[in-house]
Amino acid sequence: MKYLLSFGILFLMVGCHKDSEDLIVDGFAPVYIVYDVTKIKNEKPKPLISGTNFILYKTYILLIEKNEGIHIVDNSNPALPSFISFIALPSVQHLTASEDVLYVNYGKDLVIVDISNINNVKFLSSVKGFFSTDQEVIPPDFSGYFECIDDNKGVVKTWEKKKLVNPRCRTVI
Amino acid sequence: MKNVTSLVLFVCALFLYGCSESLGVGNDQSGGNIAKNGSYTKMLVVKNRLYGVSLSDISTLDISDKNNPKLLDKKRLGFGVESIFHHQGLLLIGSNQQMYIMKIDANGVPNLESQSRYFDVEVGSCDPIVAQSTTAYVTLSPNTITGFGNCGIQRNTAQTLLIGQLRSYDITDVKNPILKSTIDVSNPKGLAIDGEYLYVCNSEKGVNIYDIGKNKFAPELLYSSDPFEAYDVIVNNGIITVVGGKNLHQYNLEKQSGKISLKKLSTIEL
């Protein structure tokens, strides 16, 4: 741990000296996507790729397709559930619902959606930075250098391998 | 004397006013209009408050006006927070190191009552909590990186559990939860309670059902399903919904000559 810490400090100093040689390393960089959450809407149903978090709401199952959106499943007959629509929302991971309102995350923001008509959902409001420290702040299952996330560029859709020049972020634990 | 009476009346009126306000307009007792969350949820609604946990904090939002929600409170918790569960005015929060118990005050703001570390040393485990009556059930999984139930960042310094655990805690005194039992389960994930039954997802091994009716502090394994990917479970109106990998399964609980089993109703798959 001490070794890591000293390495981190050394690395920071190297970064400050612009004249010295650039540090070029293999690492990961975020791939951003920008989505206008005020235009959130129902789309045609999509096949399920990998279900994660889900909720039961009235006679529906709302199931997150991680980072892609939310499947709406009509479950009035649990023996015969059917996909009725899909709400695209990049970076989505969390959801809950109450009183005709759906709460979901868009990156670190909370988005509040009117689902009184589940076939015609409508944006109500959003809260910036509600999830202040969310999970995907570093590339998953990775230890090393990465390009720091810039929240102004959108939300992180995925991570890609990249040659990094003087990266300022590194996993330290 | 008259003054005292009016003062008492005034205080009573204040009290009543306080009560009616804290109950709020959109309370959660109005039938099926509140979502049933999986045990891995990071958000839930209680009355007119939305609680959300991030990796290291909990935020409280006043959602009385959905067009203009207001952030009421934000409190820092330890690292690796993964799940939140509401139980009788308490919020039980699971992280990769400990169970936090918070009490919701009259204004709907949670305050920390206790935190129970799972291990003396740092162990990279994490998983959710459910509760019934005065008992909380926690699963501790040996895998921190699963893509689901991933409670954050892998910490290389952390030890890894060799085998998972299902724990029960007596939370009668919320300031001092007492560990009552620890049961080995190979790789437990999400869990749910339905009356006398405790459902525990066991990763690729399917679902275990425990009897918690006889002795709530000593869950007794009644049934292990055939193997399938099981990561989280919700039980609602007798229907057991399980998600895992590429599938979402729904079951009924069958009881025949004293034995229970899961009877599949449907599977949604790719």
mmCIF file of C-alpha atoms in Angstrom, chain A residues 46-49 51 61-63 71-75 77-84, chain B residues 241-250 264-270:
data_model
loop_
_atom_site.group_PDB
_atom_site.id
_atom_site.type_symbol
_atom_site.label_atom_id
_atom_site.label_comp_id
_atom_site.label_asym_id
_atom_site.label_seq_id
_atom_site.Cartn_x
_atom_site.Cartn_y
_atom_site.Cartn_z
ATOM 1 C CA LYS A 46 -36.702 -5.317 -27.495
ATOM 2 C CA PRO A 47 -35.300 -8.732 -26.741
ATOM 3 C CA LEU A 48 -33.875 -9.223 -23.281
ATOM 4 C CA ILE A 49 -30.093 -9.491 -23.315
ATOM 5 C CA GLY A 51 -31.708 -8.687 -16.981
ATOM 6 C CA ILE A 61 -42.564 -6.071 -14.435
ATOM 7 C CA LEU A 62 -40.084 -3.300 -15.143
ATOM 8 C CA LEU A 63 -36.728 -4.838 -15.887
ATOM 9 C CA HIS A 71 -38.206 -3.386 -20.526
ATOM 10 C CA ILE A 72 -41.875 -3.111 -19.700
ATOM 11 C CA VAL A 73 -43.482 -6.505 -19.315
ATOM 12 C CA ASP A 74 -47.215 -7.022 -18.998
ATOM 13 C CA ASN A 75 -47.455 -9.591 -16.235
ATOM 14 C CA ASN A 77 -50.901 -13.361 -16.347
ATOM 15 C CA PRO A 78 -47.651 -14.566 -14.736
ATOM 16 C CA ALA A 79 -47.901 -17.746 -16.792
ATOM 17 C CA LEU A 80 -47.737 -15.659 -19.947
ATOM 18 C CA PRO A 81 -45.733 -12.461 -19.480
ATOM 19 C CA SER A 82 -45.277 -10.323 -22.581
ATOM 20 C CA PHE A 83 -42.907 -7.499 -23.489
ATOM 21 C CA ILE A 84 -45.016 -4.483 -24.378
ATOM 22 C CA THR B 241 -40.147 -13.892 -9.465
ATOM 23 C CA VAL B 242 -36.459 -14.669 -9.943
ATOM 24 C CA VAL B 243 -33.996 -12.944 -12.239
ATOM 25 C CA GLY B 244 -30.645 -14.317 -13.253
ATOM 26 C CA GLY B 245 -28.472 -14.163 -16.333
ATOM 27 C CA LYS B 246 -30.667 -14.037 -19.385
ATOM 28 C CA ASN B 247 -33.818 -15.242 -17.735
ATOM 29 C CA LEU B 248 -36.680 -14.090 -15.615
ATOM 30 C CA HIS B 249 -38.632 -16.944 -14.066
ATOM 31 C CA GLN B 250 -41.923 -16.978 -12.188
ATOM 32 C CA LYS B 264 -42.576 -22.894 -12.713
ATOM 33 C CA LEU B 265 -45.222 -20.695 -14.283
ATOM 34 C CA SER B 266 -43.154 -19.052 -16.985
ATOM 35 C CA THR B 267 -39.704 -18.058 -18.169
ATOM 36 C CA ILE B 268 -38.769 -15.022 -20.176
ATOM 37 C CA GLU B 269 -35.606 -15.669 -22.090
ATOM 38 C CA LEU B 270 -33.489 -14.352 -24.857
#
